[in-house]
């Protein structure tokens, strides 16, 4: 473990000592998410679409990526967005259970280590200034920071700016949807010094948020943009098609 990563972990261990947590799943005192409960949940297993990371039946590209490739070079997620993972993200986002992020980041570390991505810098999907003021933190950043410390890749907050909150895509034409997504984030000039950026988020649903981040970063000249999320919303209905 790198010294910075160890110190960060030590900091959270001290917080646990002062304010003993309860396991997210079984409620055991003194654990944020105990080893036994962690082992009950498995990482999303291949075959996954090479590009968007959606579970597919055969290795390669999913139908959507064959027809309209996403702007991200690749997206990978650790878990399906359901059950205890959904609960964990809820706690992280709305109940200020920030210690959870440090333990959940272990899955991001593991999944990133399985990719052959060459990354210059790690950033996270930003929240709007209004959301930041109200919440006091960005849950995606709480996940991305320990990942950066562990990998030794620098973390930079100021590569992207959220111009508006979760754009509604309802009732818009394809062209309007594209514009709507494009307008959600702005790439900041600092991004132009990097050629390959990893964007971290808590959950990917339709993929439009990451898509928007990729477009904004590419406008600043970034060549490769990868996405890594803790969870991915998965349609259990084989006939339903998620929209990327
Ligand atoms: Zn437990
Ligand atoms: Zn795909």
Tab-separated table of C-alpha atoms and ligand atoms in Angstrom:
chain	number	residue	atom	x	y	z
A	1	UNK	CA	0.000	0.000	0.000
A	2	UNK	CA	1.309	3.458	-0.889
A	3	UNK	CA	2.055	5.731	2.118
A	4	UNK	CA	-0.637	8.268	1.129
A	5	UNK	CA	-3.175	5.490	0.748
A	6	UNK	CA	-2.174	4.010	4.108
A	7	UNK	CA	-2.497	7.374	5.862
A	8	UNK	CA	-5.916	7.930	4.337
A	9	UNK	CA	-7.004	4.495	5.540
A	10	UNK	CA	-5.546	5.221	8.982
A	11	UNK	CA	-7.592	8.431	9.113
A	12	UNK	CA	-10.799	6.520	8.519
A	13	UNK	CA	-9.781	3.849	11.021
A	14	UNK	CA	-9.423	6.612	13.610
A	15	UNK	CA	-12.902	7.881	12.741
A	16	UNK	CA	-14.232	4.312	13.207
A	17	UNK	CA	-12.564	4.194	16.604
A	18	UNK	CA	-14.173	7.437	17.680
A	19	UNK	CA	-17.564	6.721	16.097
A	20	UNK	CA	-17.901	2.945	15.726
A	21	UNK	CA	-19.866	2.132	12.551
A	22	UNK	CA	-22.299	-0.721	11.953
A	23	UNK	CA	-21.904	-3.079	8.990
A	24	UNK	CA	-23.957	-1.841	6.086
A	25	UNK	CA	-25.556	-5.272	5.654
A	26	UNK	CA	-25.503	-7.390	8.847
A	27	UNK	CA	-25.195	-4.551	11.368
A	28	UNK	CA	-22.061	-5.858	13.115
A	29	UNK	CA	-20.635	-3.146	15.352
A	30	UNK	CA	-17.226	-1.758	14.428
A	31	UNK	CA	-17.324	-2.619	10.715
A	32	UNK	CA	-18.388	-0.378	7.849
A	33	UNK	CA	-18.994	-3.356	5.556
A	34	UNK	CA	-17.740	-6.619	7.031
A	35	UNK	CA	-15.671	-9.142	5.076
A	36	UNK	CA	-18.437	-11.789	5.209
A	37	UNK	CA	-21.032	-9.420	3.783
A	38	UNK	CA	-18.636	-8.190	1.089
A	39	UNK	CA	-18.129	-11.750	-0.064
A	40	UNK	CA	-21.858	-12.180	-0.642
A	41	UNK	CA	-21.709	-9.667	-3.509
A	42	UNK	CA	-19.811	-10.433	-6.686
A	43	UNK	CA	-18.320	-8.092	-9.226
A	44	UNK	CA	-20.060	-7.807	-12.613
A	45	UNK	CA	-18.704	-10.749	-14.562
A	46	UNK	CA	-17.852	-11.021	-18.267
A	47	UNK	CA	-19.004	-11.109	-20.970
A	48	UNK	CA	-19.432	-7.315	-20.910
A	49	UNK	CA	-19.705	-5.013	-23.908
A	50	UNK	CA	-16.098	-4.018	-24.667
A	51	UNK	CA	-17.121	-0.409	-24.906
A	52	UNK	CA	-20.002	0.484	-22.582
A	53	UNK	CA	-19.514	-2.352	-20.088
A	54	UNK	CA	-23.117	-3.572	-20.231
A	55	UNK	CA	-23.509	-7.325	-19.606
A	56	UNK	CA	-23.959	-9.077	-22.962
A	57	UNK	CA	-24.461	-12.655	-24.093
A	58	UNK	CA	-21.425	-12.825	-26.346
A	59	UNK	CA	-18.115	-11.020	-25.925
A	60	UNK	CA	-17.694	-8.016	-28.248
A	61	UNK	CA	-19.845	-4.936	-28.702
A	62	UNK	CA	-23.465	-4.680	-27.606
A	63	UNK	CA	-26.115	-3.826	-30.210
A	64	UNK	CA	-26.233	-0.146	-29.162
A	65	UNK	CA	-22.457	0.304	-29.399
A	66	UNK	CA	-22.393	-1.371	-32.814
A	67	UNK	CA	-24.831	1.217	-34.130
A	68	UNK	CA	-23.865	4.340	-32.217
A	69	UNK	CA	-20.568	4.072	-30.336
A	70	UNK	CA	-20.449	6.085	-27.127
A	71	UNK	CA	-17.935	8.908	-26.688
A	72	UNK	CA	-16.208	7.092	-23.847
A	73	UNK	CA	-13.399	4.764	-24.889
A	74	UNK	CA	-14.741	2.322	-22.327
A	75	UNK	CA	-16.921	2.190	-19.208
A	76	UNK	CA	-16.610	-0.401	-16.473
A	77	UNK	CA	-18.632	-0.812	-13.285
A	78	UNK	CA	-18.025	-2.923	-10.219
A	79	UNK	CA	-21.496	-4.082	-9.217
A	80	UNK	CA	-25.098	-4.235	-10.380
A	81	UNK	CA	-27.081	-1.324	-8.947
A	82	UNK	CA	-29.362	-3.334	-6.685
A	83	UNK	CA	-29.770	-4.663	-3.140
A	84	UNK	CA	-27.077	-3.708	-0.690
A	85	UNK	CA	-25.065	-1.751	-3.282
A	86	UNK	CA	-28.058	0.456	-3.938
A	87	UNK	CA	-28.417	0.920	-0.189
A	88	UNK	CA	-24.698	1.749	0.129
A	89	UNK	CA	-24.923	4.434	-2.556
A	90	UNK	CA	-28.025	5.868	-0.918
A	91	UNK	CA	-26.196	6.121	2.414
A	92	UNK	CA	-23.169	7.637	0.793
A	93	UNK	CA	-25.220	10.165	-1.109
A	94	UNK	CA	-27.930	11.169	1.320
A	95	UNK	CA	-26.843	10.101	4.800
A	96	UNK	CA	-23.279	11.443	4.803
A	97	UNK	CA	-21.918	7.922	5.460
A	98	UNK	CA	-18.571	8.919	3.985
A	99	UNK	CA	-16.497	6.156	5.570
A	100	UNK	CA	-18.348	3.769	3.275
A	101	UNK	CA	-16.735	5.386	0.234
A	102	UNK	CA	-13.281	4.365	1.373
A	103	UNK	CA	-14.251	0.710	1.655
A	104	UNK	CA	-16.340	0.734	-1.539
A	105	UNK	CA	-13.365	2.200	-3.412
A	106	UNK	CA	-11.614	-1.163	-2.966
A	107	UNK	CA	-13.883	-2.568	-5.668
A	108	UNK	CA	-12.958	0.319	-7.994
A	109	UNK	CA	-9.273	-0.392	-7.327
A	110	UNK	CA	-9.807	-4.046	-8.189
A	111	UNK	CA	-11.772	-3.409	-11.388
A	112	UNK	CA	-9.353	-0.723	-12.585
A	113	UNK	CA	-6.425	-3.095	-12.045
A	114	UNK	CA	-8.093	-5.532	-14.468
A	115	UNK	CA	-8.147	-2.975	-17.330
A	116	UNK	CA	-5.276	-2.140	-19.662
A	117	UNK	CA	-6.116	1.589	-19.589
A	118	UNK	CA	-3.275	4.043	-19.680
A	119	UNK	CA	-4.464	6.914	-17.479
A	120	UNK	CA	-2.795	10.292	-16.866
A	121	UNK	CA	-5.266	11.662	-14.359
A	122	UNK	CA	-8.378	10.710	-12.375
A	123	UNK	CA	-11.349	13.008	-11.939
A	124	UNK	CA	-14.954	12.559	-10.831
A	125	UNK	CA	-18.316	13.615	-12.214
A	126	UNK	CA	-18.887	16.996	-10.558
A	127	UNK	CA	-22.055	18.005	-8.746
A	128	UNK	CA	-23.524	21.448	-9.281
A	129	UNK	CA	-22.439	24.285	-6.942
A	130	UNK	CA	-25.968	24.292	-5.459
A	131	UNK	CA	-25.795	20.545	-4.700
A	132	UNK	CA	-22.293	20.949	-3.272
A	133	UNK	CA	-23.506	23.700	-0.960
A	134	UNK	CA	-26.453	21.657	0.226
A	135	UNK	CA	-24.579	18.326	0.628
A	136	UNK	CA	-21.104	19.555	1.450
A	137	UNK	CA	-19.318	16.889	-0.575
A	138	UNK	CA	-19.371	15.040	-3.865
A	139	UNK	CA	-19.959	11.305	-3.413
A	140	UNK	CA	-18.160	10.499	-6.690
A	141	UNK	CA	-15.105	12.349	-5.442
A	142	UNK	CA	-15.192	10.400	-2.162
A	143	UNK	CA	-14.884	7.227	-4.291
A	144	UNK	CA	-12.324	8.599	-6.737
A	145	UNK	CA	-9.926	10.029	-4.160
A	146	UNK	CA	-8.908	6.763	-2.410
A	147	UNK	CA	-8.642	5.151	-5.867
A	148	UNK	CA	-6.177	7.851	-6.927
A	149	UNK	CA	-4.172	7.483	-3.712
A	150	UNK	CA	-3.983	3.734	-4.193
A	151	UNK	CA	-2.934	3.824	-7.836
A	152	UNK	CA	-0.618	6.816	-7.551
A	153	UNK	CA	-2.384	8.492	-10.496
A	154	UNK	CA	-3.031	12.168	-9.633
A	155	UNK	CA	-6.569	13.241	-8.757
A	156	UNK	CA	-7.788	16.531	-10.234
A	157	UNK	CA	-11.124	18.045	-9.345
A	158	UNK	CA	-11.049	20.936	-11.780
A	159	UNK	CA	-11.281	19.266	-15.175
A	160	UNK	CA	-15.060	19.416	-15.511
A	161	UNK	CA	-17.782	21.782	-14.440
A	162	UNK	CA	-21.441	20.856	-14.167
A	163	UNK	CA	-23.455	23.491	-15.932
A	164	UNK	CA	-26.859	22.087	-15.050
A	165	UNK	CA	-28.248	19.303	-12.889
A	166	UNK	CA	-29.415	15.977	-14.329
A	167	UNK	CA	-30.853	17.073	-17.673
A	168	UNK	CA	-34.293	15.680	-18.420
A	169	UNK	CA	-34.377	13.800	-21.709
A	170	UNK	CA	-38.138	13.348	-21.754
A	171	UNK	CA	-39.975	14.465	-24.868
A	172	UNK	CA	-36.866	15.541	-26.773
A	173	UNK	CA	-35.879	14.558	-30.301
A	174	UNK	CA	-32.627	12.670	-30.868
A	175	UNK	CA	-30.864	15.855	-31.923
A	176	UNK	CA	-32.246	17.825	-28.956
A	177	UNK	CA	-31.206	15.026	-26.612
A	178	UNK	CA	-27.665	15.197	-27.942
A	179	UNK	CA	-27.565	18.952	-27.409
A	180	UNK	CA	-29.102	18.610	-23.964
A	181	UNK	CA	-26.442	16.113	-22.927
A	182	UNK	CA	-23.660	18.139	-24.452
A	183	UNK	CA	-24.711	21.175	-22.445
A	184	UNK	CA	-24.719	19.446	-19.061
A	185	UNK	CA	-20.943	19.681	-18.490
A	186	UNK	CA	-18.149	21.955	-19.536
A	187	UNK	CA	-14.533	20.921	-19.880
A	188	UNK	CA	-12.159	23.290	-18.091
A	189	UNK	CA	-8.897	24.470	-19.691
A	190	UNK	CA	-6.772	22.465	-17.194
A	191	UNK	CA	-8.044	19.309	-18.890
A	192	UNK	CA	-6.132	20.142	-22.054
A	193	UNK	CA	-2.802	19.123	-20.516
A	194	UNK	CA	-3.889	15.483	-20.263
A	195	UNK	CA	-4.325	13.013	-23.053
A	196	UNK	CA	-6.078	10.255	-21.098
A	197	UNK	CA	-8.601	10.877	-18.315
A	198	UNK	CA	-10.529	8.507	-16.054
A	199	UNK	CA	-13.910	9.821	-14.884
A	200	UNK	CA	-15.335	8.214	-11.734
A	201	UNK	CA	-18.995	8.213	-10.739
A	202	UNK	CA	-21.123	6.331	-8.225
A	203	UNK	CA	-23.616	4.838	-10.653
A	204	UNK	CA	-24.181	4.697	-14.406
A	205	UNK	CA	-27.803	4.442	-15.503
A	206	UNK	CA	-28.347	5.493	-19.098
A	207	UNK	CA	-24.740	6.545	-19.576
A	208	UNK	CA	-25.692	10.072	-20.619
A	209	UNK	CA	-23.805	11.729	-17.749
A	210	UNK	CA	-20.522	10.020	-18.597
A	211	UNK	CA	-21.206	10.631	-22.260
A	212	UNK	CA	-21.541	14.331	-21.577
A	213	UNK	CA	-18.306	14.371	-19.550
A	214	UNK	CA	-16.479	12.639	-22.403
A	215	UNK	CA	-17.723	15.173	-24.955
A	216	UNK	CA	-16.719	18.074	-22.708
A	217	UNK	CA	-13.224	16.658	-22.119
A	218	UNK	CA	-12.712	15.912	-25.813
A	219	UNK	CA	-13.548	19.520	-26.599
A	220	UNK	CA	-10.504	20.392	-24.475
A	221	UNK	CA	-8.366	18.063	-26.565
A	222	UNK	CA	-8.371	14.985	-24.303
A	223	UNK	CA	-7.876	11.928	-26.515
A	224	UNK	CA	-8.907	9.033	-24.307
A	225	UNK	CA	-11.738	9.154	-21.797
A	226	UNK	CA	-12.605	6.176	-19.604
A	227	UNK	CA	-15.431	5.811	-17.124
A	228	UNK	CA	-15.432	3.782	-13.916
A	229	UNK	CA	-18.464	3.538	-11.660
A	230	UNK	CA	-19.237	1.647	-8.509
A	231	UNK	CA	-22.562	0.417	-9.879
A	232	UNK	CA	-24.461	-0.023	-13.106
A	233	UNK	CA	-28.225	-0.093	-13.487
A	234	UNK	CA	-29.027	-3.367	-15.205
A	235	UNK	CA	-32.275	-4.161	-16.898
A	236	UNK	CA	-33.395	-7.624	-15.847
A	237	UNK	CA	-35.941	-7.605	-18.641
A	238	UNK	CA	-34.227	-9.198	-21.663
A	239	UNK	CA	-36.489	-7.260	-24.039
A	240	UNK	CA	-35.793	-3.889	-22.484
A	241	UNK	CA	-33.003	-1.889	-24.035
A	242	UNK	CA	-31.121	0.661	-21.989
A	243	UNK	CA	-30.319	3.844	-23.848
A	244	UNK	CA	-26.722	4.948	-23.828
B	1	LIG	ZN1	-21.717	-7.600	7.646
B	2	LIG	ZN1	-22.079	-1.351	-25.463
